[in-house]
mmCIF file with all atom_site columns, C-alpha atoms in Angstrom:
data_model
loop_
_atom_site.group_PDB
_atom_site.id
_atom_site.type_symbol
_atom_site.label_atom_id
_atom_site.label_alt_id
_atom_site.label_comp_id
_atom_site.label_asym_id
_atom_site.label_entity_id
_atom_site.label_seq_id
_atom_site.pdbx_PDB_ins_code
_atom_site.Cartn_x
_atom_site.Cartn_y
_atom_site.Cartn_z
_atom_site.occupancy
_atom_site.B_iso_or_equiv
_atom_site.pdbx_formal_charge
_atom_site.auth_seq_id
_atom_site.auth_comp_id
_atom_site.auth_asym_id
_atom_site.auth_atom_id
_atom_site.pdbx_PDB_model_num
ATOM 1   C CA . UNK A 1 1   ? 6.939  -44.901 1.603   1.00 52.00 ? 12  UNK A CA 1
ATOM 2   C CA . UNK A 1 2   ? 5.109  -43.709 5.004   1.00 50.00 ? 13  UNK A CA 1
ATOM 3   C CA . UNK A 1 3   ? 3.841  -46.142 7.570   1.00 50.00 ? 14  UNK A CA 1
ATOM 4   C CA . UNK A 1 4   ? 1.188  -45.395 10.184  1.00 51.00 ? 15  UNK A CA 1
ATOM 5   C CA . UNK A 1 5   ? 2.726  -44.497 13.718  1.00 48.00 ? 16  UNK A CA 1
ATOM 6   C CA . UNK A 1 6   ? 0.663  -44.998 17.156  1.00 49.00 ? 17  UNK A CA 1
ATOM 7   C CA . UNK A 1 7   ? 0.194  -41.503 17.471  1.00 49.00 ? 18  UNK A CA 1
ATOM 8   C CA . UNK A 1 8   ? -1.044 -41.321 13.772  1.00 48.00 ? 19  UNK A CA 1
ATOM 9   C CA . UNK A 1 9   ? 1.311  -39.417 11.708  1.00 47.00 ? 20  UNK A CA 1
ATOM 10  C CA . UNK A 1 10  ? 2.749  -40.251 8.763   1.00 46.00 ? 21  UNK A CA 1
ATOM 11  C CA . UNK A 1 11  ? 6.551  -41.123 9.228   1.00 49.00 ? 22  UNK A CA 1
ATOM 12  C CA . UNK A 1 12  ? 8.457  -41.627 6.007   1.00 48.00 ? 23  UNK A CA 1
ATOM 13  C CA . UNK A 1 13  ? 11.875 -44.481 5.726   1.00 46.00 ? 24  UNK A CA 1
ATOM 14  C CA . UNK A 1 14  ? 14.171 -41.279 7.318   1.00 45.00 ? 25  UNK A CA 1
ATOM 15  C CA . UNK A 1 15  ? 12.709 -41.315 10.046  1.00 46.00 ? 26  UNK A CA 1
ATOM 16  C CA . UNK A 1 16  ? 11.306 -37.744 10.449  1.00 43.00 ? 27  UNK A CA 1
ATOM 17  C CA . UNK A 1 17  ? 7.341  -37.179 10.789  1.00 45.00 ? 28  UNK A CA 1
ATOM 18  C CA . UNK A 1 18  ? 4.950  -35.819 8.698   1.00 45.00 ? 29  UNK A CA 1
ATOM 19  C CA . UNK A 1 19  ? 3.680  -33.784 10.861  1.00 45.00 ? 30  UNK A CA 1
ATOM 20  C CA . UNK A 1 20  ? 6.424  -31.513 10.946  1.00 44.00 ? 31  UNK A CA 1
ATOM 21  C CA . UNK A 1 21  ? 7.768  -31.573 7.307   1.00 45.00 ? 32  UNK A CA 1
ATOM 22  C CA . UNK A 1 22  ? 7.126  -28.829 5.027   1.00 44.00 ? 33  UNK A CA 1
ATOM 23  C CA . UNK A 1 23  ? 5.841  -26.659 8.061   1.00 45.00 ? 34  UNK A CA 1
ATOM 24  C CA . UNK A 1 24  ? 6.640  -22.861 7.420   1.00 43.00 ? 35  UNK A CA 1
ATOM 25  C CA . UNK A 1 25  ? 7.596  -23.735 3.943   1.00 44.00 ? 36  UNK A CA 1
ATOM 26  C CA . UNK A 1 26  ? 4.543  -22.816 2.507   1.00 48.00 ? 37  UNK A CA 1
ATOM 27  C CA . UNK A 1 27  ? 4.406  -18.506 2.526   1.00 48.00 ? 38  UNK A CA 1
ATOM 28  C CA . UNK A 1 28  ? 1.516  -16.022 2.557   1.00 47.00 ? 39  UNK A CA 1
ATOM 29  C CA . UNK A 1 29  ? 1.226  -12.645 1.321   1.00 51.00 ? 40  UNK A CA 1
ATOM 30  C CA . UNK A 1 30  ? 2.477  -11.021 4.175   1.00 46.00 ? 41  UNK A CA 1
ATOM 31  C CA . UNK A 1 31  ? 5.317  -13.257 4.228   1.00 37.00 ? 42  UNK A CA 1
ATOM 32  C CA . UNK A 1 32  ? 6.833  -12.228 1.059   1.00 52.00 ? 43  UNK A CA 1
ATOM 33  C CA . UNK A 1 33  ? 9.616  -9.686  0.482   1.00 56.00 ? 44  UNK A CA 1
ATOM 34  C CA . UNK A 1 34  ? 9.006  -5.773  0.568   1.00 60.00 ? 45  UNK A CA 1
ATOM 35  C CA . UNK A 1 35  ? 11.953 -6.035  -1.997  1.00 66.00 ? 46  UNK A CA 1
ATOM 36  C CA . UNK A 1 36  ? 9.606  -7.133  -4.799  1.00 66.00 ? 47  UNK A CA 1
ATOM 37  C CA . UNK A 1 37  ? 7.244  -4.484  -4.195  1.00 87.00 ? 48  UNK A CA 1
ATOM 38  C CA . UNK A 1 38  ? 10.029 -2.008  -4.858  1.00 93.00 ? 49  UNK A CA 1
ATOM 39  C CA . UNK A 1 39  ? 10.684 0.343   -8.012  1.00 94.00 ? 50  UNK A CA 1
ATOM 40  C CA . UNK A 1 40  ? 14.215 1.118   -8.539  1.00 95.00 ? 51  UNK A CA 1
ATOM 41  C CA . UNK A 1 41  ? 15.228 3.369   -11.570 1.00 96.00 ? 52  UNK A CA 1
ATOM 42  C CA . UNK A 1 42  ? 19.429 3.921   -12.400 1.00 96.00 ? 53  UNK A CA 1
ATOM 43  C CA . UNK A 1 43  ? 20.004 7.223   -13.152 1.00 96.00 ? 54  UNK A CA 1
ATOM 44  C CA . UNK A 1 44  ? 23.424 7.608   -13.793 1.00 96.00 ? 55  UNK A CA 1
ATOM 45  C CA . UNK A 1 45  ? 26.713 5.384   -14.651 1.00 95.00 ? 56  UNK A CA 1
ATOM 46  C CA . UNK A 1 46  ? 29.887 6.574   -14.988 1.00 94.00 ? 57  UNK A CA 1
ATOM 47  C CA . UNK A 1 47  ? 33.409 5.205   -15.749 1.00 92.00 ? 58  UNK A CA 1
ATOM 48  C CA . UNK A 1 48  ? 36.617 6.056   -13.272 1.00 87.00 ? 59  UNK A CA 1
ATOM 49  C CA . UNK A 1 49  ? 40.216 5.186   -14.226 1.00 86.00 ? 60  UNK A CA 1
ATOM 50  C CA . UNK A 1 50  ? 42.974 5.557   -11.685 1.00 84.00 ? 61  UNK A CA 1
ATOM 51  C CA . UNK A 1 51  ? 46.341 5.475   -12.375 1.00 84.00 ? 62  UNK A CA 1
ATOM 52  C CA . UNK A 1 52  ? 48.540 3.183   -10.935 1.00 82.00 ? 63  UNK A CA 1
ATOM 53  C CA . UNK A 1 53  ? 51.635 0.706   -11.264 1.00 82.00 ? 64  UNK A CA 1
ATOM 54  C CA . UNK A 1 54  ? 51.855 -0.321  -14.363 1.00 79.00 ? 65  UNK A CA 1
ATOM 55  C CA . UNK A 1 55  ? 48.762 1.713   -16.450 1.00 83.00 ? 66  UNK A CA 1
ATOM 56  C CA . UNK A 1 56  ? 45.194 2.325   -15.446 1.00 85.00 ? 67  UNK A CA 1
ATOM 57  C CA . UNK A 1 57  ? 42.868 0.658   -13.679 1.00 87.00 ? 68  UNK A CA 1
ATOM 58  C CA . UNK A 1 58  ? 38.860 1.005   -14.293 1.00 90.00 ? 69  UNK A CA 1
ATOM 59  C CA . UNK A 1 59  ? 36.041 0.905   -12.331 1.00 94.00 ? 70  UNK A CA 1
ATOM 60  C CA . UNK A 1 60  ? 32.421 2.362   -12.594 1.00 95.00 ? 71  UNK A CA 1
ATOM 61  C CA . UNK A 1 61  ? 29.723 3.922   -10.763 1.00 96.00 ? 72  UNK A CA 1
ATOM 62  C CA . UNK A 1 62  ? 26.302 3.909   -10.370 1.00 97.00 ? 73  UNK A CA 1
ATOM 63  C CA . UNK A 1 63  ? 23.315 6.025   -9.315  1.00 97.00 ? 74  UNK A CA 1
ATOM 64  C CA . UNK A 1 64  ? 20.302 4.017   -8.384  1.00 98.00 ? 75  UNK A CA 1
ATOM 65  C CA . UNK A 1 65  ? 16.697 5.415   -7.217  1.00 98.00 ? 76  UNK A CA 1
ATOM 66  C CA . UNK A 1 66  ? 14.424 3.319   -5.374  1.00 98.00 ? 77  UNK A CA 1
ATOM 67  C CA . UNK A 1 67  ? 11.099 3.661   -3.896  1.00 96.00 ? 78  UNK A CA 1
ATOM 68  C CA . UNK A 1 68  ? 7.766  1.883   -3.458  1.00 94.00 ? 79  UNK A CA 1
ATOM 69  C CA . UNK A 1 69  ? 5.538  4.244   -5.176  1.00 94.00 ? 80  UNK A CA 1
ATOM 70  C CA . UNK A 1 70  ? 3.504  5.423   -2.130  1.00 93.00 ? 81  UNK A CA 1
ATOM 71  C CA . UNK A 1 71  ? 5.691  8.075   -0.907  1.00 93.00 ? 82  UNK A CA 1
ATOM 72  C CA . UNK A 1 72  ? 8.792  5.983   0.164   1.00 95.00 ? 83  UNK A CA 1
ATOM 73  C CA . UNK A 1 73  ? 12.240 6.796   -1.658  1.00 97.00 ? 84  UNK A CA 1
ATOM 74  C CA . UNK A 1 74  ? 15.485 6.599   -1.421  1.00 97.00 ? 85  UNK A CA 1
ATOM 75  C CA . UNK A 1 75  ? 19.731 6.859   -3.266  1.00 97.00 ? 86  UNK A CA 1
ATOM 76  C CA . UNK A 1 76  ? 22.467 5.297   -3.417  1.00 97.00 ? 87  UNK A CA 1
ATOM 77  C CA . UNK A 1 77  ? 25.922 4.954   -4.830  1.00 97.00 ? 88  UNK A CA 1
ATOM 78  C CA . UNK A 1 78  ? 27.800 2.092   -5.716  1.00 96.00 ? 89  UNK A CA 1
ATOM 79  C CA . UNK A 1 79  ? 31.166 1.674   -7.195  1.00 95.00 ? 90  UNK A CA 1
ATOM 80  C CA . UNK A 1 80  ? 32.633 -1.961  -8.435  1.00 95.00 ? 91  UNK A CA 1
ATOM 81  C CA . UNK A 1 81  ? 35.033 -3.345  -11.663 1.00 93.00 ? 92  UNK A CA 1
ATOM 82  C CA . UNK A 1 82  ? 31.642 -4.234  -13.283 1.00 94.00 ? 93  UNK A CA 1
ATOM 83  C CA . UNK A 1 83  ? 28.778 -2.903  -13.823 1.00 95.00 ? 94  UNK A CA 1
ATOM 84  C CA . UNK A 1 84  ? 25.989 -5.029  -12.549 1.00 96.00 ? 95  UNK A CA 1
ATOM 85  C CA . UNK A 1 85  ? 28.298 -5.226  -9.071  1.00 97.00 ? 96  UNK A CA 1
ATOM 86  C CA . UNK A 1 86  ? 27.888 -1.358  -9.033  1.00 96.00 ? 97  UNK A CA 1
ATOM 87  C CA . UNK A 1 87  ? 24.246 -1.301  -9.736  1.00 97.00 ? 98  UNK A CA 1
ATOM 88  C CA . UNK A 1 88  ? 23.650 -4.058  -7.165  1.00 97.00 ? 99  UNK A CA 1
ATOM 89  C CA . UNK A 1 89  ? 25.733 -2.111  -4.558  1.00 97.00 ? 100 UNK A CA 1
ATOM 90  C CA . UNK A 1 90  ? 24.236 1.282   -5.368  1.00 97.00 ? 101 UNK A CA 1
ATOM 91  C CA . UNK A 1 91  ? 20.284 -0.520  -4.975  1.00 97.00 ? 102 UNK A CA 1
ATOM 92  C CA . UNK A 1 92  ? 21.157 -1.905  -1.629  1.00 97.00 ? 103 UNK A CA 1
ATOM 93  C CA . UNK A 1 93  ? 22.488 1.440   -0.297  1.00 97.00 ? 104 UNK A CA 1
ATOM 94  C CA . UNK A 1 94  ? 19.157 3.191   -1.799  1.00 97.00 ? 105 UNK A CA 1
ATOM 95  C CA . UNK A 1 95  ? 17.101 0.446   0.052   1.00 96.00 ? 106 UNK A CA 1
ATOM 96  C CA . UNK A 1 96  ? 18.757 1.095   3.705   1.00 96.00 ? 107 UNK A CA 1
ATOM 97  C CA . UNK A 1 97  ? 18.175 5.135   3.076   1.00 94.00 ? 108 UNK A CA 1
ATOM 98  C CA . UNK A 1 98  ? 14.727 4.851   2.152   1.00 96.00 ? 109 UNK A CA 1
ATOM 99  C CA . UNK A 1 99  ? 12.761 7.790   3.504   1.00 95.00 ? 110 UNK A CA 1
ATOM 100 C CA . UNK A 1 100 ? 9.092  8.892   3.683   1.00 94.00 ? 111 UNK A CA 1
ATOM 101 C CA . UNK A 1 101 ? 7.193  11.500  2.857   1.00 93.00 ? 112 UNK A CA 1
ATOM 102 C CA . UNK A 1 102 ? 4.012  12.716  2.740   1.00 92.00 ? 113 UNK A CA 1
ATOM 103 C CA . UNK A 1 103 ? 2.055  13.145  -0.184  1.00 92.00 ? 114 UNK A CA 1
ATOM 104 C CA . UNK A 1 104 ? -1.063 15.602  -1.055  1.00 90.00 ? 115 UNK A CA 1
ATOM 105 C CA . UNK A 1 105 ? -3.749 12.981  -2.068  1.00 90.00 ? 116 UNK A CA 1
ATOM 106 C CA . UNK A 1 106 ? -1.197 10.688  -2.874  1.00 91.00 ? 117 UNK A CA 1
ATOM 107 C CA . UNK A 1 107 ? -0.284 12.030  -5.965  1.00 93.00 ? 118 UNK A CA 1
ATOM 108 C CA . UNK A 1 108 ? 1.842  15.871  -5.250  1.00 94.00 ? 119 UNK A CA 1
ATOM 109 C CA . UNK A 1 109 ? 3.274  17.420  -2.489  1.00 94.00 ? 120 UNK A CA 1
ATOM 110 C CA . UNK A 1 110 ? 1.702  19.261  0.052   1.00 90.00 ? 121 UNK A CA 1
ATOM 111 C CA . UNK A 1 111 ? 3.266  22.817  -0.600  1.00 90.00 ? 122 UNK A CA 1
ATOM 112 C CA . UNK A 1 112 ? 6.010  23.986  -2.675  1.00 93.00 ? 123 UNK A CA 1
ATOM 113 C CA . UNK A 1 113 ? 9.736  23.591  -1.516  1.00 95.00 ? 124 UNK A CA 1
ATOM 114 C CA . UNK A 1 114 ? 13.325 24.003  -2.476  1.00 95.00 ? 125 UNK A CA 1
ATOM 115 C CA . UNK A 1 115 ? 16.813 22.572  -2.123  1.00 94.00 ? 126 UNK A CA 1
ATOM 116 C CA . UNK A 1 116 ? 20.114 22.368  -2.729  1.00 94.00 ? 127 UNK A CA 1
ATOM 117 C CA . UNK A 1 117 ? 23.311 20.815  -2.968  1.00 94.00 ? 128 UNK A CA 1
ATOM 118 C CA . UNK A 1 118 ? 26.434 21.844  -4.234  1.00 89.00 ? 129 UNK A CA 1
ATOM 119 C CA . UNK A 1 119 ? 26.188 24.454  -6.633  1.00 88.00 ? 130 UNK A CA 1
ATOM 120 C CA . UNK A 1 120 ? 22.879 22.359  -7.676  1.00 88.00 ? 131 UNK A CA 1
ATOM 121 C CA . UNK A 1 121 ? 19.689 23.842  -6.840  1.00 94.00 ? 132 UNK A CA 1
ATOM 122 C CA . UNK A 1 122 ? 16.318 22.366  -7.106  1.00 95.00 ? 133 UNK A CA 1
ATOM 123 C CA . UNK A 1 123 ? 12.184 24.217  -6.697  1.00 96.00 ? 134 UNK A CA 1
ATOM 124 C CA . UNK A 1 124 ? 9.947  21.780  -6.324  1.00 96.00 ? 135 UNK A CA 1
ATOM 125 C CA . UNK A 1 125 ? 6.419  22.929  -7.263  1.00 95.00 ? 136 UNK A CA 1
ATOM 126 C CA . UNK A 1 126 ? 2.922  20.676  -6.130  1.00 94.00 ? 137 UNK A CA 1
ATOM 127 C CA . UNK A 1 127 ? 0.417  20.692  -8.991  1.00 94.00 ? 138 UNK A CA 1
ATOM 128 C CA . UNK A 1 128 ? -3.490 19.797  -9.758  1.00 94.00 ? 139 UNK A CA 1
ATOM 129 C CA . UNK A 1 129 ? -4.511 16.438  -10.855 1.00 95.00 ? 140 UNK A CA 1
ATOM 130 C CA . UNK A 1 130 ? -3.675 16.068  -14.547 1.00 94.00 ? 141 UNK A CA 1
ATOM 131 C CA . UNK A 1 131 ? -0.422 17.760  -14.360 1.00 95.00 ? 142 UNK A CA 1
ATOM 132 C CA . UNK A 1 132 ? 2.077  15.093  -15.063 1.00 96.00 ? 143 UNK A CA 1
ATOM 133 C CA . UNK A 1 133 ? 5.634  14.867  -13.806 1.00 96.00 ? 144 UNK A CA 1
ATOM 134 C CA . UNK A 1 134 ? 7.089  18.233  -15.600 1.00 96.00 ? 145 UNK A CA 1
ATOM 135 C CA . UNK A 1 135 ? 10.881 17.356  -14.328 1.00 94.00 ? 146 UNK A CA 1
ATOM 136 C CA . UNK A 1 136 ? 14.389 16.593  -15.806 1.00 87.00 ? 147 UNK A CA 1
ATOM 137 C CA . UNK A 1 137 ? 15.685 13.047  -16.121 1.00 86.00 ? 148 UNK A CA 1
ATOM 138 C CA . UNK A 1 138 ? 16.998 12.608  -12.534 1.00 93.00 ? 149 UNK A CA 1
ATOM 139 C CA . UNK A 1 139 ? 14.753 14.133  -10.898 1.00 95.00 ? 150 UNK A CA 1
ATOM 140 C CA . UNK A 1 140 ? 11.968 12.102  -12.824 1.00 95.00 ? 151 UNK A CA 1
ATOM 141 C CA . UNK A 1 141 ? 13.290 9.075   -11.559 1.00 96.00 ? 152 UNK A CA 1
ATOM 142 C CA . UNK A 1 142 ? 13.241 10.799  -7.692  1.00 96.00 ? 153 UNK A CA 1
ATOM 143 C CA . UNK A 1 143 ? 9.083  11.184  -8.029  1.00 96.00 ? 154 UNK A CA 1
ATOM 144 C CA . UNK A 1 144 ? 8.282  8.054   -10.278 1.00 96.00 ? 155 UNK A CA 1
ATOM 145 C CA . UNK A 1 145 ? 9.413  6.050   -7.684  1.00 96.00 ? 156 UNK A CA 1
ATOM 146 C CA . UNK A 1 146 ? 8.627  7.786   -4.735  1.00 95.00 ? 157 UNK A CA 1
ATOM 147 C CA . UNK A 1 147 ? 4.550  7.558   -6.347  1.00 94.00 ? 158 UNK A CA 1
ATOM 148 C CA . UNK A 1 148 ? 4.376  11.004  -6.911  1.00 95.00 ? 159 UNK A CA 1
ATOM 149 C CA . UNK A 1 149 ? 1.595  11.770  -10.151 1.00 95.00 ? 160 UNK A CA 1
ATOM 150 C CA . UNK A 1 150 ? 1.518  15.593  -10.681 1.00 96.00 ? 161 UNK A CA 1
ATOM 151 C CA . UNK A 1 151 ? 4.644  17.783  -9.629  1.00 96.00 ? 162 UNK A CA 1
ATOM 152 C CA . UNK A 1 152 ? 6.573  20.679  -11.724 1.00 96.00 ? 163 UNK A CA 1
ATOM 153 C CA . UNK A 1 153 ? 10.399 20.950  -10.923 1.00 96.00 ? 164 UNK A CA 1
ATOM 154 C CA . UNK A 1 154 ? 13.486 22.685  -12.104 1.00 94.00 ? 165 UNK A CA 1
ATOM 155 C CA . UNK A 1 155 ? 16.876 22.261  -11.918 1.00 93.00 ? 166 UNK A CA 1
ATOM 156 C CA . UNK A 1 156 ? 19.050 26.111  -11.512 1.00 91.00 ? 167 UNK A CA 1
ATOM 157 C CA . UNK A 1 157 ? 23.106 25.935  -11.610 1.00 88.00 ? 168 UNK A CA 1
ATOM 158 C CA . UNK A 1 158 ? 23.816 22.370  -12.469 1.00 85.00 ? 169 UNK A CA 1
ATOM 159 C CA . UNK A 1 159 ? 23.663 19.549  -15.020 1.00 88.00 ? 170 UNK A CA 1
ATOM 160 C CA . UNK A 1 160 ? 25.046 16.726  -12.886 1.00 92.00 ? 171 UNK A CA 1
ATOM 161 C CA . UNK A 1 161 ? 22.420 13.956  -11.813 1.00 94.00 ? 172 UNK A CA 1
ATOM 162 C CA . UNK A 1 162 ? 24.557 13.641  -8.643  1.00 94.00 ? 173 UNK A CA 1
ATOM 163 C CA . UNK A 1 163 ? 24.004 16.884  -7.378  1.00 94.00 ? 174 UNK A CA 1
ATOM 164 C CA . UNK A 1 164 ? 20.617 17.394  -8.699  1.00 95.00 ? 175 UNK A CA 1
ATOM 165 C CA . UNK A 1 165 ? 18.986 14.150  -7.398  1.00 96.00 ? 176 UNK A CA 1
ATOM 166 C CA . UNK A 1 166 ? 20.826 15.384  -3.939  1.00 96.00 ? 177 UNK A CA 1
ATOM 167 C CA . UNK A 1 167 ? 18.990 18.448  -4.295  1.00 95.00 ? 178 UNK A CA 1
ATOM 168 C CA . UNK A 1 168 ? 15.516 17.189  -4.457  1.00 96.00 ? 179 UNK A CA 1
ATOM 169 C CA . UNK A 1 169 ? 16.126 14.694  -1.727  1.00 96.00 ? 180 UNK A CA 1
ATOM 170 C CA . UNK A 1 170 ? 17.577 17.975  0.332   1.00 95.00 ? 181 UNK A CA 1
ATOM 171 C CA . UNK A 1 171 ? 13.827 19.466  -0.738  1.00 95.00 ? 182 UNK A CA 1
ATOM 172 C CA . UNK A 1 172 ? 11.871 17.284  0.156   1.00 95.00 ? 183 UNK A CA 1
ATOM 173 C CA . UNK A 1 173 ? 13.130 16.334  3.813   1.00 93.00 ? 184 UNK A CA 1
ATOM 174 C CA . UNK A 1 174 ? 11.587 19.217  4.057   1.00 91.00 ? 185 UNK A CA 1
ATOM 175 C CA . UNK A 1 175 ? 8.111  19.025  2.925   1.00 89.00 ? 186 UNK A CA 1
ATOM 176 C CA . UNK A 1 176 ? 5.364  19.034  5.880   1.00 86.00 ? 187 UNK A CA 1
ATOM 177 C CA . UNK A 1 177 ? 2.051  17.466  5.790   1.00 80.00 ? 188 UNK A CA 1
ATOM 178 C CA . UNK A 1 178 ? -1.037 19.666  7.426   1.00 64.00 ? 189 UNK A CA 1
ATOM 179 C CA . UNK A 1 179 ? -0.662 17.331  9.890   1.00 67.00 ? 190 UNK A CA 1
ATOM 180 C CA . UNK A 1 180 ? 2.886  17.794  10.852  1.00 60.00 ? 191 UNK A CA 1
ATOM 181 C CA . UNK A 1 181 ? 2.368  21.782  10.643  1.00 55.00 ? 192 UNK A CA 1
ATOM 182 C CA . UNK A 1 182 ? -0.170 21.865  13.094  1.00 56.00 ? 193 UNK A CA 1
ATOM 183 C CA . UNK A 1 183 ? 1.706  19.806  15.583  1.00 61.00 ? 194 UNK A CA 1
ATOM 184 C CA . UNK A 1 184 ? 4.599  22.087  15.295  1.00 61.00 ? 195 UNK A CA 1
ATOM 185 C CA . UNK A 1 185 ? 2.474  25.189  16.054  1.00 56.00 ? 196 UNK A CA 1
ATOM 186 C CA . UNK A 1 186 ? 0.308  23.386  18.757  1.00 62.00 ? 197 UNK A CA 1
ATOM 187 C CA . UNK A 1 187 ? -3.208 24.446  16.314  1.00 62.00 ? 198 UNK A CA 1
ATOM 188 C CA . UNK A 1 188 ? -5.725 22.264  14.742  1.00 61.00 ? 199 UNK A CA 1
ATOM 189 C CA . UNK A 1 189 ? -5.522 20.406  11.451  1.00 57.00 ? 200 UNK A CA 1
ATOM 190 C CA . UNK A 1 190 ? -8.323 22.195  9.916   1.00 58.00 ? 201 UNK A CA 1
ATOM 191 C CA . UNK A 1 191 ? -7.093 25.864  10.501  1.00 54.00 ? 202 UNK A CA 1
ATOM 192 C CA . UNK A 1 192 ? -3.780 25.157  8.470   1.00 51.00 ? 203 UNK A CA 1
ATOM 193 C CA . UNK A 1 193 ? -6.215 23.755  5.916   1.00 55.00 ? 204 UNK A CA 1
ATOM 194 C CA . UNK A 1 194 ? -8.415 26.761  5.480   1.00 53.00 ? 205 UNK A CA 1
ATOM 195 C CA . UNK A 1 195 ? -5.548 28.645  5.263   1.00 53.00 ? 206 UNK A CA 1
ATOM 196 C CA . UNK A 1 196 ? -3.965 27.306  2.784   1.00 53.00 ? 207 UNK A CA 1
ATOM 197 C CA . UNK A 1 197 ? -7.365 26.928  0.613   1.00 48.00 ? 208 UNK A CA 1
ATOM 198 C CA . UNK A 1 198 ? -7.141 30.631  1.525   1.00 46.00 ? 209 UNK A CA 1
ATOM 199 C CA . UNK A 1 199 ? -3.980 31.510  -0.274  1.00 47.00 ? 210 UNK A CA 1
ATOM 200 C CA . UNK A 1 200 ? -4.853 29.557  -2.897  1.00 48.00 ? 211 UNK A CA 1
ATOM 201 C CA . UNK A 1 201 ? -8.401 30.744  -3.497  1.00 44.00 ? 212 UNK A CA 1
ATOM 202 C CA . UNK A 1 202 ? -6.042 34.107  -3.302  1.00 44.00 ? 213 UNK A CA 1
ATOM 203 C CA . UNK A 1 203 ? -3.890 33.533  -5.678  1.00 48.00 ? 214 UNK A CA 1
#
């Protein structure tokens, strides 16, 4: 029960003041945590045995995508005895090697790239609106999280998710807004832009 002080709080039988309780308890919008806002896909999950004293011992790994849809993504790897210990590892790696990059529109890339890694290679392709994601099962995860909407990509020399998701992170550290391009070569945003409507009107 609270009693009246001189100063006119509320102070409960404890001792403490009303005043001050439940202060920063209550959280906004912007207080909340970027991890809900996050899409994280697993790609891949293997099964390791190593031998050692007395038989085989078993572990497993796991591939994990993660990105928040508007051109932030990122991988990881975990390894653990169970499963959900090697998903949770392999989603907190992917969170701390989140990268951005920029999006065409918000929806494709801004030019056509490649990558590789490994024997794994990877051309990425940007696309008009109504295209779709046209990619293999790794590399679908890569742009569904990362926000991407219309895109065309193939995989050349390799089945393995590993290598292939590798790949089309390799790719698209490379890809370079208008913006960026026209830094680089000390020109104006617009001429890169009517030279790429240009080639395509070109084409």
């Amino acid at each position: 029960m609270a009693e009246q002080t001189p100063r006119g709080t509320s102070r409960n039988k404890s001792g403490s003041e009303g005043r001050g309780r439940g202060r920063g308890r209550e959280r906004g919008p912007r207080d909340r945590d970027e991890d809900d806002e996050l899409i994280d896909k697993l790609v891949h999950i293997n099964r390791v045995s190593k031998v050692i004293k007395g038989g085989r011992r078993f572990s497993f790994g796991a591939l994990v995508v993660v990105g928040d849809g508007r051109g932030r993504v990122g991988y990881g790897m975990g390894k653990a005895r169970e499963v959900p210990e090697a998903i949770r590892k392999a989603t907190d790696k992917a969170k701390r090697n989140m990268i951005r990059i920029p999006l065409r529109e918000g929806r494709t890339l801004h030019h056509d790239i490649r990558g590789r890694f490994g024997a794994g290679r990877v051309f990425l392709r940007a696309a008009p609106p109504g295209t779709g994601i046209i990619a293999g099962g790794p590399m679908r995860a890569v742009f569904e999280t990362m926000g991407v909407q219309d895109v065309v990509a193939k995989s050349i020399g390799t089945a393995n998710p590993h290598n292939m998701v590798k790949a089309t992170f390799e790719a698209l550290r490379n890809c370079v807004s208008p913006r960026g391009v026209a830094a680089r070569r000390g020109k104006k945003i617009g001429e890169i832009v009517s030279r790429r409507s240009d080639q395509s009107a070109a084409s």
